[in-house]
mmCIF file of C-alpha atoms in Angstrom:
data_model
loop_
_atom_site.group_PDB
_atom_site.id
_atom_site.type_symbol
_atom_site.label_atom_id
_atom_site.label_comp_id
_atom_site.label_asym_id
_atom_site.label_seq_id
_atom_site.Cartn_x
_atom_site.Cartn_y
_atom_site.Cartn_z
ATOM 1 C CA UNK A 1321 0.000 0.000 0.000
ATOM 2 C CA UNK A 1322 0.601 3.677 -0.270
ATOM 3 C CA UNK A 1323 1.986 4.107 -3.451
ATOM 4 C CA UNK A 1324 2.730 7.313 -5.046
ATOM 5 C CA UNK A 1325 3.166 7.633 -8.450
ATOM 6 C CA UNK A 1326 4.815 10.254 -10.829
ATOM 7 C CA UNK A 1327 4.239 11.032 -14.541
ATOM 8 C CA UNK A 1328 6.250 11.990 -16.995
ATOM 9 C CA UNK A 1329 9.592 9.936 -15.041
ATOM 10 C CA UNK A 1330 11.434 12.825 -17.840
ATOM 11 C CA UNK A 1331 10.666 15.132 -20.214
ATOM 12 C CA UNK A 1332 12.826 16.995 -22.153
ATOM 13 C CA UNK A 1333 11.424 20.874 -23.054
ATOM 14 C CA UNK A 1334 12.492 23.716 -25.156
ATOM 15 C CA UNK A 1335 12.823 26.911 -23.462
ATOM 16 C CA UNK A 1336 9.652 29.195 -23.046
ATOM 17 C CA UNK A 1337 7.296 25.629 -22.583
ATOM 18 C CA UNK A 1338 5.169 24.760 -20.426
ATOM 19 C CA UNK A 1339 5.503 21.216 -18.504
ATOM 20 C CA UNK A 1340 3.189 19.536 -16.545
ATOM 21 C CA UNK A 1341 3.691 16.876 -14.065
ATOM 22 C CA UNK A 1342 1.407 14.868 -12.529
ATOM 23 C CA UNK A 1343 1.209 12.973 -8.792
ATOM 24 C CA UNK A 1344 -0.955 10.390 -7.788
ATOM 25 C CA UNK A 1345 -1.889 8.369 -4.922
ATOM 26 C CA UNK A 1346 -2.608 5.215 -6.056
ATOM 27 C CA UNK A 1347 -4.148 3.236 -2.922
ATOM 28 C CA UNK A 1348 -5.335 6.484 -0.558
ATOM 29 C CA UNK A 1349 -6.491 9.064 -1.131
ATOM 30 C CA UNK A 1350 -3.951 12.783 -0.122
ATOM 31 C CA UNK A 1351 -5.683 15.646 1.192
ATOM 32 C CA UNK A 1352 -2.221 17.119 1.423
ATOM 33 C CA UNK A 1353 0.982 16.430 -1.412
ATOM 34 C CA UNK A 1354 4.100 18.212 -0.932
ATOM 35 C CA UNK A 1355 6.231 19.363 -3.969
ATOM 36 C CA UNK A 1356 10.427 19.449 -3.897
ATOM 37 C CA UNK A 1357 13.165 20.171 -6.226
ATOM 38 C CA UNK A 1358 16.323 18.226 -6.010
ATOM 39 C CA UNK A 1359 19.588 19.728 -8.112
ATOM 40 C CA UNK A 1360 22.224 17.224 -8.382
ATOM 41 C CA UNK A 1361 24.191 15.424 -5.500
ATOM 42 C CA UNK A 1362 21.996 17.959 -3.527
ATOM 43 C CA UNK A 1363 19.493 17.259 -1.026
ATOM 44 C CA UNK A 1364 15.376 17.723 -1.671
ATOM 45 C CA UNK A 1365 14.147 21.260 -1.153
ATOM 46 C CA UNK A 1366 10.445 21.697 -0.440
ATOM 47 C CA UNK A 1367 9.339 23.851 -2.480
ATOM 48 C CA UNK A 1368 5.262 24.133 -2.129
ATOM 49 C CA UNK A 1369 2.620 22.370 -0.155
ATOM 50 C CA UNK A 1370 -0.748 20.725 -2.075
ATOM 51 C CA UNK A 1371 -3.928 21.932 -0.452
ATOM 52 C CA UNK A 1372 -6.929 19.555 -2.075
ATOM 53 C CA UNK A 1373 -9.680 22.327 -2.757
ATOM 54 C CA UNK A 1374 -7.721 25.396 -2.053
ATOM 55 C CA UNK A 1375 -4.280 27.332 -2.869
ATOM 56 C CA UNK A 1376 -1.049 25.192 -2.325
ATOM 57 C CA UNK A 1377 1.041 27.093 -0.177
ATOM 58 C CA UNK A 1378 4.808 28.100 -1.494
ATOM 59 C CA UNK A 1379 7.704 28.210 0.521
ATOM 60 C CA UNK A 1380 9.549 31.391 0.566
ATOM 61 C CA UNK A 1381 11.424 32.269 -2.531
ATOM 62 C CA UNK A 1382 9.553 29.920 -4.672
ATOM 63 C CA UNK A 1383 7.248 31.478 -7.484
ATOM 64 C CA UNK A 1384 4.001 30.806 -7.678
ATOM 65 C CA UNK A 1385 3.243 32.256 -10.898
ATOM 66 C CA UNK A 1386 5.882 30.085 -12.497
ATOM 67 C CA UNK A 1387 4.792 26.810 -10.555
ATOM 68 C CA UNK A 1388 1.710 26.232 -10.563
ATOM 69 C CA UNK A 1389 0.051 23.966 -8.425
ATOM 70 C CA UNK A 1390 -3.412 22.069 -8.900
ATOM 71 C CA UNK A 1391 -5.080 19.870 -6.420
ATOM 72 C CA UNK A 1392 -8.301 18.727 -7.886
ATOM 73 C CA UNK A 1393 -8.700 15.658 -5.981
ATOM 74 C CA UNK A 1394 -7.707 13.827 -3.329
ATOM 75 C CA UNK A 1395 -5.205 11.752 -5.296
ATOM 76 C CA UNK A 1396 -4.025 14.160 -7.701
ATOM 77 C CA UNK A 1397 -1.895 16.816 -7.741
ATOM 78 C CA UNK A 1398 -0.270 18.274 -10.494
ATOM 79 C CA UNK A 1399 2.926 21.161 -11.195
ATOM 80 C CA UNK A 1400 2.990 22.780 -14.276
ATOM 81 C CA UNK A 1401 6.452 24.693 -14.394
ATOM 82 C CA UNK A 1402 5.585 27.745 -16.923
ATOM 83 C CA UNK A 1403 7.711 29.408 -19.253
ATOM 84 C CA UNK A 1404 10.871 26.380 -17.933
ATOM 85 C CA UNK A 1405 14.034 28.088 -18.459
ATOM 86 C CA UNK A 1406 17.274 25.797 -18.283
ATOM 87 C CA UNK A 1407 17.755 26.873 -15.223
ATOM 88 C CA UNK A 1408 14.636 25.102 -14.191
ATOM 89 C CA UNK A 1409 16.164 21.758 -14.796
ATOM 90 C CA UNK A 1410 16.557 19.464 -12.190
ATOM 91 C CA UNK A 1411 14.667 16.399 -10.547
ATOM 92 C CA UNK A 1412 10.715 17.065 -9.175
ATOM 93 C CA UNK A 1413 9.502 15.200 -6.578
ATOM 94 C CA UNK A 1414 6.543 14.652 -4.807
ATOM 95 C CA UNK A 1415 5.291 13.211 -1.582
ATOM 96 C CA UNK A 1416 1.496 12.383 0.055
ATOM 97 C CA UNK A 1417 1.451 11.260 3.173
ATOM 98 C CA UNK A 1418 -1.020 9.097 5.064
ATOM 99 C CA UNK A 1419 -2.937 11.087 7.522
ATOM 100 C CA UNK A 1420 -1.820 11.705 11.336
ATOM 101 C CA UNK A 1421 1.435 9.868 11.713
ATOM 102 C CA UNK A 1422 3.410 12.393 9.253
ATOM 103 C CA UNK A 1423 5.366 9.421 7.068
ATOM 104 C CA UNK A 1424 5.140 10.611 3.551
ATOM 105 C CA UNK A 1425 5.447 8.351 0.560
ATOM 106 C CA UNK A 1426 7.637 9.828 -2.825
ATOM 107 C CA UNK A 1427 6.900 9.332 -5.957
ATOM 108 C CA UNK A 1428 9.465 8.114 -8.119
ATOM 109 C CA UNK A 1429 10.599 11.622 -9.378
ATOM 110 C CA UNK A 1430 10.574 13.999 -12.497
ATOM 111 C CA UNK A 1431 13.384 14.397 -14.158
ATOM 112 C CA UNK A 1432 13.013 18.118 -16.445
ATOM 113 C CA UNK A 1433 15.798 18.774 -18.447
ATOM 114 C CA UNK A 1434 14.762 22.366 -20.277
ATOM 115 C CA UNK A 1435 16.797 23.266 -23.474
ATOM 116 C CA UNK B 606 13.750 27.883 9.018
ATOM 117 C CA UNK B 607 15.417 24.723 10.577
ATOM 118 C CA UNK B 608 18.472 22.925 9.044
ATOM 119 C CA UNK B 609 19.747 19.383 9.453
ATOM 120 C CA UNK B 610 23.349 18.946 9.399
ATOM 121 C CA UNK B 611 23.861 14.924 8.623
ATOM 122 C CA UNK B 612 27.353 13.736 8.321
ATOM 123 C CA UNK B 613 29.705 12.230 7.006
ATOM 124 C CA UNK B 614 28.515 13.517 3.625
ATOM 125 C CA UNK B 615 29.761 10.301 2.445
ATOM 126 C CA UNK B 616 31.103 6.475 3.508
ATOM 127 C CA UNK B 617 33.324 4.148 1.238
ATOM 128 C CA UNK B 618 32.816 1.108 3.196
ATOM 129 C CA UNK B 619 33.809 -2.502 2.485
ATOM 130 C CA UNK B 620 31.238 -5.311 2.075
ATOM 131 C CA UNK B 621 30.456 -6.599 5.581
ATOM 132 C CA UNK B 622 31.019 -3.932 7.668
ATOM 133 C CA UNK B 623 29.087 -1.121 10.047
ATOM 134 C CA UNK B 624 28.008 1.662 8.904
ATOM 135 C CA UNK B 625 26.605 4.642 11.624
ATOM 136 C CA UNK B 626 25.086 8.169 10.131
ATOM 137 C CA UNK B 627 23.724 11.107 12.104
ATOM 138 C CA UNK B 628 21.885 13.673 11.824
ATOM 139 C CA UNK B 629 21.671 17.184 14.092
ATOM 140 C CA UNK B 630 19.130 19.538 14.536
ATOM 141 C CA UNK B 631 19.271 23.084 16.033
ATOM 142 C CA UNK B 632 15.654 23.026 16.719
ATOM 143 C CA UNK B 633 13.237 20.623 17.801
ATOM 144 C CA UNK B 634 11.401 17.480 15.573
ATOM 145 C CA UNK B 635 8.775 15.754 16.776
ATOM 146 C CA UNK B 636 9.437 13.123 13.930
ATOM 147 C CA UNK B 637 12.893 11.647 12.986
ATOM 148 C CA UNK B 638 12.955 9.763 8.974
ATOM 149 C CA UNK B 639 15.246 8.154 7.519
ATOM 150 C CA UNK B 640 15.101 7.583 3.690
ATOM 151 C CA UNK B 641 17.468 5.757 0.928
ATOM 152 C CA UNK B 642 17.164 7.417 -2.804
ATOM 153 C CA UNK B 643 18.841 5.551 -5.317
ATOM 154 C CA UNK B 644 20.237 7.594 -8.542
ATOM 155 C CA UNK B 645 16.929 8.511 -10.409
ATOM 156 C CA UNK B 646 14.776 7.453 -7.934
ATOM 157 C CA UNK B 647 12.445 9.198 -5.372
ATOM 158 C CA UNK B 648 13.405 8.580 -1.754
ATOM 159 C CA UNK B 649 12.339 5.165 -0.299
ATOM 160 C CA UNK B 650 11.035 5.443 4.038
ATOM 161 C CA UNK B 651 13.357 3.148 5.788
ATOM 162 C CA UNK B 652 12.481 3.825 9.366
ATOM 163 C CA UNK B 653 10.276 6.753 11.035
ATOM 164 C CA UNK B 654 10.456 7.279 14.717
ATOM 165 C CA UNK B 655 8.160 9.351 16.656
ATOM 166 C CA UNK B 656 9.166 9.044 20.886
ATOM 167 C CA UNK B 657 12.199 10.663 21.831
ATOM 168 C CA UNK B 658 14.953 8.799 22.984
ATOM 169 C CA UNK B 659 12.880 5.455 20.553
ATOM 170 C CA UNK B 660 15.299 2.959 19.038
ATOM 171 C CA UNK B 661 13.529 1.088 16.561
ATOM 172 C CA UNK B 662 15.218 -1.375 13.690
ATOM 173 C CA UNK B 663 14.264 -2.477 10.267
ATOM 174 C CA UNK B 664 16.087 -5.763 9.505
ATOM 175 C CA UNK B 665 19.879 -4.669 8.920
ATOM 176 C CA UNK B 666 19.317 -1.066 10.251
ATOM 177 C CA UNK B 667 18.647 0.623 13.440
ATOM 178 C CA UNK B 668 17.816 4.036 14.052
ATOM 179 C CA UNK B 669 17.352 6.288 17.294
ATOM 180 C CA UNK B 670 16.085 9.282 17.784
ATOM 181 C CA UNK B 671 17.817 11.705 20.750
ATOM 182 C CA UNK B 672 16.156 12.295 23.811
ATOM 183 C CA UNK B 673 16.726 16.084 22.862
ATOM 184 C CA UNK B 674 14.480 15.510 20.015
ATOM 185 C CA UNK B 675 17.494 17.404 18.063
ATOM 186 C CA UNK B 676 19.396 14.154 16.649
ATOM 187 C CA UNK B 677 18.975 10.925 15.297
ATOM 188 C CA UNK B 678 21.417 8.344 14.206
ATOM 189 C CA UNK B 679 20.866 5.760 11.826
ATOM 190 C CA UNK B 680 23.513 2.184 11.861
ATOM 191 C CA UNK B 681 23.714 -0.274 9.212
ATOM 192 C CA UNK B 682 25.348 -3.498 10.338
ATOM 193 C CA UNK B 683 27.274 -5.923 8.052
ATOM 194 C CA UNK B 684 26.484 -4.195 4.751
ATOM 195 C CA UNK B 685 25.922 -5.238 1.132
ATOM 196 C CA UNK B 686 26.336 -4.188 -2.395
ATOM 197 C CA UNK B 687 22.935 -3.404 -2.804
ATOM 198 C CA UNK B 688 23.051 -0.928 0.778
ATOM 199 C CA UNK B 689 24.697 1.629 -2.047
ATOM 200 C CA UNK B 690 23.081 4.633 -2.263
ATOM 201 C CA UNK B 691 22.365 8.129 -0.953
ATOM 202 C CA UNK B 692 20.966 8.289 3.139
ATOM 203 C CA UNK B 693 18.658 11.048 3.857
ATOM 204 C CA UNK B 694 17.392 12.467 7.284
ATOM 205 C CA UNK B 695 14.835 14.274 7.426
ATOM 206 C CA UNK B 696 12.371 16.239 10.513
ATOM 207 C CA UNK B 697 8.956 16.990 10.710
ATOM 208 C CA UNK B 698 6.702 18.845 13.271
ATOM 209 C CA UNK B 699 3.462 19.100 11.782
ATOM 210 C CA UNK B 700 2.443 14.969 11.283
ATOM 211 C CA UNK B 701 1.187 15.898 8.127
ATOM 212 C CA UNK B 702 4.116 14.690 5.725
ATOM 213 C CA UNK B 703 6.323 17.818 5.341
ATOM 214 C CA UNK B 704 9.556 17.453 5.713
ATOM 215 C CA UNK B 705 12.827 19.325 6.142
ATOM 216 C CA UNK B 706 15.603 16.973 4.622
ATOM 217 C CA UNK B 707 19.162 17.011 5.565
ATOM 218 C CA UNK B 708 21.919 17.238 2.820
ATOM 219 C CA UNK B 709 22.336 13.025 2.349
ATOM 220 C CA UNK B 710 25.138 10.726 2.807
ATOM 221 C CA UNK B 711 26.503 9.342 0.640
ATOM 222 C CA UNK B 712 27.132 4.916 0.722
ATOM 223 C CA UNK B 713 29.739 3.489 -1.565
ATOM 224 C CA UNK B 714 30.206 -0.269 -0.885
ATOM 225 C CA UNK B 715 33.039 -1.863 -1.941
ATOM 226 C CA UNK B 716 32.368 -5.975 -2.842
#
């Protein structure tokens, strides 16, 4: 149980695009998914939180006109990076977690390469 | 916001031997994680501990976490070539999945 699952696993862009990437819960359902960015040999930096039926919540110096978050459902959440620069580029991860004991579940990662 | 400083940044480690990781804290989690990403893979839960001063062990690997609620440590014991990978830390206060990771170790094991 409590599988997350990411789509695309990469995508390759050309500069100015838009990307969208998708997170699902496969077996519960996620009131809450968490979105982080992950440059190489780096750690995972969180960069917005999910809210199901309201705005996701960005962590400071993230932009939220450039990521844009969607939580529809309760096991979908989707980022659609806007306008991806190469600078975007890097590995996007996300995480749901089952509710009350705070262990999270990743999916298996984005990995946006913008040229 | 709070940082986790994890060390040693990385381990090269022959096949059959220990391996012990921590992790520090300047503040205060009320949940300790420890996670294994392979390369192109999301991070994988090993062991989550929620008590302070709670050992708790997952097969090969044991993990505590302080009774300051400010470290954890995670051991390995007689390690394998599949035990390669990155080791993250990570806190959380709110027991609703979000995180603050520490910056990973790194496990080279050498057959």
């Amino acid at each position: 149980g409590a599988v997350v699952s990411q789509h695309p696993s990469w995508v390759i862009c050309k500069s100015g695009t838009s990307v969208k990437i998708e997170c699902r819960s496969l077996d519960f359902q996620a009131t809450t998914m968490f979105w982080y960015r992950q440059f190489p040999k780096q750690s995972l930096m969180l960069m917005a939180t999910s809210n199901e039926g309201s705005k996701a919540t960005y962590e400071q110096g993230v932009e939220k006109d450039k990521f844009l978050i969607n939580h529809a459902s309760l096991t979908l959440s989707t980022l659609t990076v806007t306008s991806a620069h190469p600078e975007d580029s890097s590995f996007y991860i996300c995480s749901a977690a089952l509710t009350g004991n705070g262990q999270a579940f990743f999916g298996q990662g984005t990995r946006l390469t913008v040229v | 916001g709070q940082q986790l400083n994890q060390s040693p940044q990385s381990m090269f480690i022959q096949e059959g031997e220990d391996v012990s990781m921590n992790c520090t804290s300047s503040s205060i989690f009320n949940t300790w994680l420890w996670y294994k990403q392979d390369p192109g893979e999301g991070p994988v839960l090993l062991i989550a501990l929620y008590k302070a001063g709670e050992l708790t062990s997952n097969g090969r690997l044991t993990a505590q976490f302080g009774i300051t609620r400010k470290d954890s440590f995670l051991n390995i014991s007689a390690s394998i070539p599949s035990d390669v990978g990155i080791y993250f830390c990570a806190g959380e206060n709110t027991n609703a999945g979000k995180s603050t990771f520490g910056d990973g170790t790194t496990l080279t094991v050498k057959p």
